[in-house]
mmCIF file of C-alpha atoms in Angstrom:
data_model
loop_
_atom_site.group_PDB
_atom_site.id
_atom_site.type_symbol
_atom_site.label_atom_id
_atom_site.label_comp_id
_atom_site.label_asym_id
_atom_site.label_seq_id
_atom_site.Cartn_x
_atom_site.Cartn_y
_atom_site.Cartn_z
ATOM 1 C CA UNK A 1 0.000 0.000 0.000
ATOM 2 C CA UNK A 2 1.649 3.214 -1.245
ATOM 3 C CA UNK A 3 2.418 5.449 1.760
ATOM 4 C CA UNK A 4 0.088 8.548 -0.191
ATOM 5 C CA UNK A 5 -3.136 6.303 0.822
ATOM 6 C CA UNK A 6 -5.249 8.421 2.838
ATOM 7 C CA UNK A 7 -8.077 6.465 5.720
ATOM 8 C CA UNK A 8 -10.038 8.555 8.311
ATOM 9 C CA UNK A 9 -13.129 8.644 10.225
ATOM 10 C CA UNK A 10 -15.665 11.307 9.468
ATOM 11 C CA UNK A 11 -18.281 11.884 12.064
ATOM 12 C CA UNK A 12 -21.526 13.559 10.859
ATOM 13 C CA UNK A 13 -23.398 15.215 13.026
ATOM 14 C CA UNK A 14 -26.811 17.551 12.960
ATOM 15 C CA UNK A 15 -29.821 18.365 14.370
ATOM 16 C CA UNK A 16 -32.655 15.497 13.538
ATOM 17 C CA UNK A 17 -34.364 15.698 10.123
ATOM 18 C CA UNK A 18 -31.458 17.736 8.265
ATOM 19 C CA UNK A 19 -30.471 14.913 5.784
ATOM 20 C CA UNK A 20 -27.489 13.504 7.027
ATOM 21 C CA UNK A 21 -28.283 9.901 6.357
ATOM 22 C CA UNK A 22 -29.095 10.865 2.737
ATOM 23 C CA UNK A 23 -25.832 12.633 2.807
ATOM 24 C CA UNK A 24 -23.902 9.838 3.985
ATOM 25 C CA UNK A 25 -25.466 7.157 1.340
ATOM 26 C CA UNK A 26 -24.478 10.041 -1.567
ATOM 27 C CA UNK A 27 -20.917 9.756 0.002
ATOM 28 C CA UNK A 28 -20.837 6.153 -0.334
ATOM 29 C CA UNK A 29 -22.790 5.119 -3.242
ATOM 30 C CA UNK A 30 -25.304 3.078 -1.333
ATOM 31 C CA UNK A 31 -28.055 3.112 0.659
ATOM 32 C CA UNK A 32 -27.017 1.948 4.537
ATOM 33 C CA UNK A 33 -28.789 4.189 6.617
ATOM 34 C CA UNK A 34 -33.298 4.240 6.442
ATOM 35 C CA UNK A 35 -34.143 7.616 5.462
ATOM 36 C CA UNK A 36 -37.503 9.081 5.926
ATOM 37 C CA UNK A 37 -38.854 12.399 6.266
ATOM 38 C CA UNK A 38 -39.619 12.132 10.229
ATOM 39 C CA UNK A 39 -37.506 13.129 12.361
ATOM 40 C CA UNK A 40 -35.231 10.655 14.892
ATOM 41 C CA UNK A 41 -35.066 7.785 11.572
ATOM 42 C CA UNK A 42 -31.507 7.793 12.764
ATOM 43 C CA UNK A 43 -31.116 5.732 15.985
ATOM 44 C CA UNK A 44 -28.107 4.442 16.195
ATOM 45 C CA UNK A 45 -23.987 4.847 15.250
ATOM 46 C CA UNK A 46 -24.188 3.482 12.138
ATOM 47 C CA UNK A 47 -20.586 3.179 10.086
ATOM 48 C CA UNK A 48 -20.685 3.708 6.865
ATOM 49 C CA UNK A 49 -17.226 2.727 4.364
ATOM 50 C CA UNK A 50 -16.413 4.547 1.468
ATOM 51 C CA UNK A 51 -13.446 2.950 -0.369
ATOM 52 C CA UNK A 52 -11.186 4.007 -3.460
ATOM 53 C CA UNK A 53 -8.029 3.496 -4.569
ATOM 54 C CA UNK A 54 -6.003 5.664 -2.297
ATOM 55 C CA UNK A 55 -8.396 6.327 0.305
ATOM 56 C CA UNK A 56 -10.441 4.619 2.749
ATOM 57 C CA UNK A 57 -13.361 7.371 4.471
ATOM 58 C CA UNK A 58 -15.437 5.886 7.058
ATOM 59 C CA UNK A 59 -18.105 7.983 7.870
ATOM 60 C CA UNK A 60 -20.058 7.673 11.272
ATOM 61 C CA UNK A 61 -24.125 8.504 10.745
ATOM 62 C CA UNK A 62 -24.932 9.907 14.385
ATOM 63 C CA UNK A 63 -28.901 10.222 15.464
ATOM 64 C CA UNK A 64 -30.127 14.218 15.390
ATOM 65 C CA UNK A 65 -29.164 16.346 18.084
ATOM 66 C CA UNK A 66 -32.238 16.908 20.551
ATOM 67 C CA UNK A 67 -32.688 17.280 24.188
ATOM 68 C CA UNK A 68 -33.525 14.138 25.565
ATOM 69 C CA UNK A 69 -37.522 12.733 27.213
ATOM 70 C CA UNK A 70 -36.579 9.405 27.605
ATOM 71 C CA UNK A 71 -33.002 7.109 28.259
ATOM 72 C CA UNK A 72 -33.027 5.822 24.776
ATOM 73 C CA UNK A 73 -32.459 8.720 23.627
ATOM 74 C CA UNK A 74 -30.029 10.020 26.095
ATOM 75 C CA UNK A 75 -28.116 6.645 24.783
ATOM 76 C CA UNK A 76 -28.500 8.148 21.284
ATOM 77 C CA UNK A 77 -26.787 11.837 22.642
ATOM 78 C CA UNK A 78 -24.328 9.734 24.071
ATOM 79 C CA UNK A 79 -23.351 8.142 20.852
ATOM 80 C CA UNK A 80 -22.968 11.486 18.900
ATOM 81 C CA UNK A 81 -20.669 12.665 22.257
ATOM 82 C CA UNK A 82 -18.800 9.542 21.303
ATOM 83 C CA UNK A 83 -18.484 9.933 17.645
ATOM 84 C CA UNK A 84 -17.232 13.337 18.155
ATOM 85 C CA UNK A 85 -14.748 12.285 20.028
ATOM 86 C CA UNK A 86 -13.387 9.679 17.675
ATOM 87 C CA UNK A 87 -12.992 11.794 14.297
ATOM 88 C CA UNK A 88 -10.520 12.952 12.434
ATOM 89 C CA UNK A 89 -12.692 15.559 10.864
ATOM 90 C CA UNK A 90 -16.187 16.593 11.654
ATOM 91 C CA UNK A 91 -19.076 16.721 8.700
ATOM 92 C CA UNK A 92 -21.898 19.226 11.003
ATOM 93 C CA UNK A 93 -24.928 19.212 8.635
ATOM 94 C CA UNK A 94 -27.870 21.594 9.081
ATOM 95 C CA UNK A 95 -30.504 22.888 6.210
ATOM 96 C CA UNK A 96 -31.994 26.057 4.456
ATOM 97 C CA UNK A 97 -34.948 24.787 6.922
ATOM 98 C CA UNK A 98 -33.327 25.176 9.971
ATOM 99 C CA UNK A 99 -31.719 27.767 11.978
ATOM 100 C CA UNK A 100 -27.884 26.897 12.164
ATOM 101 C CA UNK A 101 -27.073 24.514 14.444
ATOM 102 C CA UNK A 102 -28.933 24.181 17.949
ATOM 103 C CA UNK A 103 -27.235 25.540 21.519
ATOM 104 C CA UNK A 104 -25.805 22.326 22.441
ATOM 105 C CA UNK A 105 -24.353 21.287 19.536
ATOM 106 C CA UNK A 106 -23.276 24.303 18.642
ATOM 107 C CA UNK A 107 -20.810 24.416 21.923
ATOM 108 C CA UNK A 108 -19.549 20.725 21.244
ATOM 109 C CA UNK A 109 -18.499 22.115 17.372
ATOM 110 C CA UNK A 110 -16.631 25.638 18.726
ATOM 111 C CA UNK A 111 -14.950 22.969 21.147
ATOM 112 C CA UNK A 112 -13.815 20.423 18.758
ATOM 113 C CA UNK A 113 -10.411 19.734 18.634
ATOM 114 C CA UNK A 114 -10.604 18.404 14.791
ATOM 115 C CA UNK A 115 -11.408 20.010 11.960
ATOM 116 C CA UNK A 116 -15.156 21.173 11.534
ATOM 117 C CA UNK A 117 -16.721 21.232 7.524
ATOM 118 C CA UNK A 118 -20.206 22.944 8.063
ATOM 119 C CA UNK A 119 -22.549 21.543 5.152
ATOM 120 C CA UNK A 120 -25.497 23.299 4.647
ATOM 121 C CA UNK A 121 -28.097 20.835 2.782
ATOM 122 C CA UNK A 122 -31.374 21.199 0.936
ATOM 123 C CA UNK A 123 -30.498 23.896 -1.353
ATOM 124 C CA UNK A 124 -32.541 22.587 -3.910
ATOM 125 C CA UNK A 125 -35.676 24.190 -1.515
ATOM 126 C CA UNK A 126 -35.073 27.691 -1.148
ATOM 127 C CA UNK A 127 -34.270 30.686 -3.189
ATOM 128 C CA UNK A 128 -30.694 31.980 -4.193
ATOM 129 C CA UNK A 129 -31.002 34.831 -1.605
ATOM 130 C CA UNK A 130 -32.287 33.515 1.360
ATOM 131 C CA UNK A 131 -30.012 30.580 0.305
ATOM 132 C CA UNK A 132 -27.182 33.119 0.978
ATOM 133 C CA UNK A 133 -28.338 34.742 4.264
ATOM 134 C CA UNK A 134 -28.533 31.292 5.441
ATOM 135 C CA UNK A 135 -24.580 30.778 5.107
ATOM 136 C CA UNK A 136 -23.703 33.991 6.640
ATOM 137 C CA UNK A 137 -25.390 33.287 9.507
ATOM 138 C CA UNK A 138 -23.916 29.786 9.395
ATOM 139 C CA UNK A 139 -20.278 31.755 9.454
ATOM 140 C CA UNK A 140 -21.000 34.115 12.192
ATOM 141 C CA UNK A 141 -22.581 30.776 14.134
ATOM 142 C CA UNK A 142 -19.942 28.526 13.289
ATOM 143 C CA UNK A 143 -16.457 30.123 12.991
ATOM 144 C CA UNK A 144 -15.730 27.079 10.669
ATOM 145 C CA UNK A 145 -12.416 26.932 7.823
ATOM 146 C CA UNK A 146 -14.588 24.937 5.320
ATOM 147 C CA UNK A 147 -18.596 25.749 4.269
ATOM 148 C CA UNK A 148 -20.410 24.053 1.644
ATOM 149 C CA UNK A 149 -24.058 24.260 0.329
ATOM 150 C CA UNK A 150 -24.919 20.772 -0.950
ATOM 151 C CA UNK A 151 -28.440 18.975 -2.364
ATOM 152 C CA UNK A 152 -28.087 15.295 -1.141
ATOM 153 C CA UNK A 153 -31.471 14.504 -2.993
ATOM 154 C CA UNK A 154 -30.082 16.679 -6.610
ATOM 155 C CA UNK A 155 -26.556 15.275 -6.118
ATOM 156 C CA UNK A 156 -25.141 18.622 -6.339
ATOM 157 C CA UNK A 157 -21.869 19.609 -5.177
ATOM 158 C CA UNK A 158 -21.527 15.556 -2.963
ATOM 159 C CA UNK A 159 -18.485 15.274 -5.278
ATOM 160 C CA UNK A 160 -16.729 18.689 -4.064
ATOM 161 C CA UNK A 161 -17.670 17.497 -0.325
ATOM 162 C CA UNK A 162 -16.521 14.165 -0.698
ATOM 163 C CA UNK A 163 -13.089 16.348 -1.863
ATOM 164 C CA UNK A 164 -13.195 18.503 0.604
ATOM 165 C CA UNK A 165 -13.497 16.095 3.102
ATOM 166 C CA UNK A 166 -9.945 13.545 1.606
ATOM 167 C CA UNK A 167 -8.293 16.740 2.231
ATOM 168 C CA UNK A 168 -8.653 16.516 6.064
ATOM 169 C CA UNK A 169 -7.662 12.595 5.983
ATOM 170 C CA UNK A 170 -4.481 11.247 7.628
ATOM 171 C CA UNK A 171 -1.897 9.462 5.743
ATOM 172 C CA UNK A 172 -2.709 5.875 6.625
ATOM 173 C CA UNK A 173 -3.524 1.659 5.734
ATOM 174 C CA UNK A 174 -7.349 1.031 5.388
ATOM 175 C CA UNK A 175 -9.048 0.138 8.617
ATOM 176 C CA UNK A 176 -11.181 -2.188 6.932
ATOM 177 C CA UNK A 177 -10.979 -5.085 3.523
ATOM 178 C CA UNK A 178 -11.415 -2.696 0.715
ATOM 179 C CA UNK A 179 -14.914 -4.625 -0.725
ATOM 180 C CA UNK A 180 -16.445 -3.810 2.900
ATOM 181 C CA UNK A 181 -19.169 -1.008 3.097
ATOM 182 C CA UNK A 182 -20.082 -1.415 7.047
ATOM 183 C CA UNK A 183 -18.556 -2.762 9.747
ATOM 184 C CA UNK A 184 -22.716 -3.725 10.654
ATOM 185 C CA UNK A 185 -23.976 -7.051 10.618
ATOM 186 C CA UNK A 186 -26.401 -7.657 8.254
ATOM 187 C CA UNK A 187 -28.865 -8.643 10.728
ATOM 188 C CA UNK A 188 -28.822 -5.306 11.872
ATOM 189 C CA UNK A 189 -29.529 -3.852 8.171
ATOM 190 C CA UNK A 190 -32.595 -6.597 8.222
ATOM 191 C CA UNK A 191 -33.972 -4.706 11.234
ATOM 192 C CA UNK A 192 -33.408 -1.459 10.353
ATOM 193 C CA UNK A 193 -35.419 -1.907 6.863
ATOM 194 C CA UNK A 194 -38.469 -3.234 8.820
ATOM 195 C CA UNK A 195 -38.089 -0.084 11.387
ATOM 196 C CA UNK A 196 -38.019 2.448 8.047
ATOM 197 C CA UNK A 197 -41.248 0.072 6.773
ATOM 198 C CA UNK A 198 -42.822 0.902 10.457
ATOM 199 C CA UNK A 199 -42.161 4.612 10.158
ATOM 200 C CA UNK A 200 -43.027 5.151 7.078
ATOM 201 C CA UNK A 201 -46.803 3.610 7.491
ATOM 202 C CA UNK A 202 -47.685 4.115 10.539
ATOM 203 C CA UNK A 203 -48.561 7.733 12.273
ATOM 204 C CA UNK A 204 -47.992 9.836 15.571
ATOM 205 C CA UNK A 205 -46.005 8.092 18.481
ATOM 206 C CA UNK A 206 -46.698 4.805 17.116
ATOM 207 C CA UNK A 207 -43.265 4.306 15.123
ATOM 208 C CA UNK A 208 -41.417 6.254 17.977
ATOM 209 C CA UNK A 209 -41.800 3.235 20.586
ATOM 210 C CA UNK A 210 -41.074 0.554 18.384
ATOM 211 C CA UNK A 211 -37.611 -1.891 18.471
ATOM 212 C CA UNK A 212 -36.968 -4.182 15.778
ATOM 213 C CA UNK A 213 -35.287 -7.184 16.896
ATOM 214 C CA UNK A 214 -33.752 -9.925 13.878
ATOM 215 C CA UNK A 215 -34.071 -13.169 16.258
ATOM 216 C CA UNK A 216 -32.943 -15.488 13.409
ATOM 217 C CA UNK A 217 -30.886 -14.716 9.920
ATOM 218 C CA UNK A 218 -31.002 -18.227 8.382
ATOM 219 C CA UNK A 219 -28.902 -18.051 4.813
ATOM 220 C CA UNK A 220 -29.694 -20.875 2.876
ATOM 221 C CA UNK A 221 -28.821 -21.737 -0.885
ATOM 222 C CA UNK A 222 -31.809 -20.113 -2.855
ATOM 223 C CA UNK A 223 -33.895 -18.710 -0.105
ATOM 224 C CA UNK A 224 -32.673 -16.365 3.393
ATOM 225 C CA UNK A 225 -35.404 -17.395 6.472
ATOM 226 C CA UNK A 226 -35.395 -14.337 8.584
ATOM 227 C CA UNK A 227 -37.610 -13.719 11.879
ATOM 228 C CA UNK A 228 -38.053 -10.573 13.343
ATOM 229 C CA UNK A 229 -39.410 -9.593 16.868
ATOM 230 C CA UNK A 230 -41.193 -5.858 16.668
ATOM 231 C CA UNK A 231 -41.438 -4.714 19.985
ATOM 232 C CA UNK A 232 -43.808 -1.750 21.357
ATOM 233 C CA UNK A 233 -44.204 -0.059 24.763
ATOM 234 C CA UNK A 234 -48.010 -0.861 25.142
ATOM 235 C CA UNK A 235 -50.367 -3.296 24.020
ATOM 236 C CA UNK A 236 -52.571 -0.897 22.120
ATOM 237 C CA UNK A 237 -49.650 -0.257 20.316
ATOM 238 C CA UNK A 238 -49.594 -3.734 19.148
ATOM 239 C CA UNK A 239 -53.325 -3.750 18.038
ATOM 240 C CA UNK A 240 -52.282 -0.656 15.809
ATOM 241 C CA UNK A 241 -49.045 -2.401 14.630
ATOM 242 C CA UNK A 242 -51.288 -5.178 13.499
ATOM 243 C CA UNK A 243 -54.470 -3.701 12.121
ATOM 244 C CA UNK A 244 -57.735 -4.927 11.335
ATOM 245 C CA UNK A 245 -57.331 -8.393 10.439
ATOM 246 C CA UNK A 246 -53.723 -8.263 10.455
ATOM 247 C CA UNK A 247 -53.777 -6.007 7.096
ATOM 248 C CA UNK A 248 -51.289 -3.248 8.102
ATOM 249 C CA UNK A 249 -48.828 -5.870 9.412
ATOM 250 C CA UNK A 250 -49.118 -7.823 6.171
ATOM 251 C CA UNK A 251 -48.100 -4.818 4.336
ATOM 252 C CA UNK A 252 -45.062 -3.490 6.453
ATOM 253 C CA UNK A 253 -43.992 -6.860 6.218
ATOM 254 C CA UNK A 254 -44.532 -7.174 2.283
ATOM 255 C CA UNK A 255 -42.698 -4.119 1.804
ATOM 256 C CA UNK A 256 -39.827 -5.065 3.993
ATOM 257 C CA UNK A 257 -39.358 -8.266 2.691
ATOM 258 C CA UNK A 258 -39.597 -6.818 -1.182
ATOM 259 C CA UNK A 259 -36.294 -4.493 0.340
ATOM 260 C CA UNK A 260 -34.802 -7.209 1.782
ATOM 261 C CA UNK A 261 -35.131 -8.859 -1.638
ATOM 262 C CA UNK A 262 -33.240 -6.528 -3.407
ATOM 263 C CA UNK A 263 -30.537 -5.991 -1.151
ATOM 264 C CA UNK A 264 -29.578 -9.136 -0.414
ATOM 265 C CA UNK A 265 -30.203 -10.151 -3.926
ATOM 266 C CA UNK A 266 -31.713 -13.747 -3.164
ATOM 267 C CA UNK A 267 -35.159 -15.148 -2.133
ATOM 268 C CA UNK A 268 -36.531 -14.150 1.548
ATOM 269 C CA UNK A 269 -38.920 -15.668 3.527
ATOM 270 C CA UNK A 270 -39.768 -13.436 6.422
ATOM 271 C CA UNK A 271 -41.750 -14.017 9.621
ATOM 272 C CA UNK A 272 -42.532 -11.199 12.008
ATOM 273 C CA UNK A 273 -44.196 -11.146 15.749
ATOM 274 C CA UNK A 274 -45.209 -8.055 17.489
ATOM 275 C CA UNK A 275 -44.317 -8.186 21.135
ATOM 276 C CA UNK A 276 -44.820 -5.921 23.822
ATOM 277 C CA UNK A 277 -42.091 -4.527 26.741
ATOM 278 C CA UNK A 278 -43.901 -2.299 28.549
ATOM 279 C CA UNK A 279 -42.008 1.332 28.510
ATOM 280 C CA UNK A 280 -38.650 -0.485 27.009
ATOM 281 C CA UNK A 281 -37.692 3.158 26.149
ATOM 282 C CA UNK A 282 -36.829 4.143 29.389
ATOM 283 C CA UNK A 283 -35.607 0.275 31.290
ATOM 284 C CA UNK A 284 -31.698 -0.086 31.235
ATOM 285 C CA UNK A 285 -31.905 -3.843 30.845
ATOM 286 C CA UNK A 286 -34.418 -3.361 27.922
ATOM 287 C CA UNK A 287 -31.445 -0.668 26.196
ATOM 288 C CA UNK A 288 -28.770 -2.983 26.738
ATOM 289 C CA UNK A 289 -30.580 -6.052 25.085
ATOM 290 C CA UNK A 290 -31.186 -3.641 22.088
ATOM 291 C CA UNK A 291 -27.732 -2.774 22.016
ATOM 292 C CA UNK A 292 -28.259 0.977 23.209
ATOM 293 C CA UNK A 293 -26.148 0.472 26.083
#
């Protein structure tokens, strides 16, 4: 490996809802991290590898900066605090939506002891002008060396980021095998396509209080068996999970498997029970059996 190759970690970090996992799948090429258009789709550190000839990025998605109701999600703030802490250059995304970054991130970024690249995403949605009054605000927020306005969903400018960011990269070997996109089981990608499924169907808190658990990932020659647990805090929740005569199940689960499908790129035969753990959200032992903790 010529001593020019270049490997880093790149921790991207936001408030919720500002397109950072769309951002990081642009970076990559592929789609690892659910996106949808709530808020909080983005649970957990999820690490993200993208790989060329002389460099090896590996990004780290982080869940959206908010002030935490519940311990899962002060287990979520705690993974951005670590993800910080592990970079060799910081990717702080925000949107012509939004204004700047919010107080506490905002602190942990004028702190940082790495470089900071302030992205500013979405600009596909707003006009030229206030496009513009949105970055100087950004500068006088964010006393940051590098600022970029990208479109994650228009491709514009993820090229020049992707640059941007190699330029902050240590001199280094790979951390990971070259072909490897994740360092993530796939069990956990299984789980997280249901979850996306769940939040894209179903409304209010209902998505919010639901854990997707793969209890078996069975790969056989033509066919993958796969069983999945969906947990929920309350048993009305499960009735709603369900639906009238199981429809609303039947088509989360049709959709997920249909996902599944394509990414794995074989046959999948998927079986999925909704259990309920009454207020896992907010039980320790619950968190650390979902890998929170």
């Amino acid at each position: 490996m010529s001593n020019k190759h270049k490997s880093g970690w790149v921790s991207v970090v936001g408030n919720p809802n500002v397109g950072k996992s769309t951002l990081v799948n642009a970076l990559v090429g592929e789609k690892l991290s659910i996106v949808t258009h709530k808020p909080q789709t983005t649970r957990k550190r999820i690490t993200a590898i993208a790989n060329g000839p002389d460099y090896q990025m590996v990004f780290s998605d982080t869940p959206g900066v908010l002030k935490p109701h519940y311990k899962m999600q002060e287990a979520m703030m705690q993974k951005v605090g670590e993800a910080l802490e592990d970079a060799d250059v910081i990717m702080a995304v925000t949107d012509t939506e939004e204004n700047g970054f919010s107080p506490d991130l905002l602190t942990k970024l004028q702190y940082a002891k790495v470089p900071v690249i302030a992205v500013l995403n979405k600009v596909d949605l707003k006009a030229q002008d206030e496009t513009a009054r949105k970055l100087e605000f950004i500068k006088a927020q964010l006393n940051s060396k590098e600022l970029l306005v990208v479109s994650a969903l228009r491709d514009f400018n993820i090229k020049e980021l992707k640059n941007m960011l190699l330029g902050y990269l240590p001199e280094g070997e790979p951390f990971y095998p070259k072909d490897q996109i994740s360092d993530l089981p796939e069990k956990f990608f299984a789980a997280e396509i249901i979850r996306e499924k769940i939040l894209m169907f179903y409304q209010k808190e209902v998505p919010y209080s639901v854990e997707v658990i793969i209890e078996e990932f069975r790969e056989e020659e033509k066919i993958t068996f796969i069983r999945a647990a969906i947990y929920v805090n309350r048993h009305t929740q499960k009735g709603i999970i369900i639906g009238h005569k199981g429809a609303a199940m039947k088509k989360t689960a049709t959709a997920a498997r249909l996902d599944m499908e394509k990414w794995l790129n074989t046959k999948v035969f998927l079986e999925v029970q909704v259990k309920v753990k009454k207020d896992w959200r907010d039980s320790e032992s619950h968190l650390k059996n979902f890998g929170y903790l």
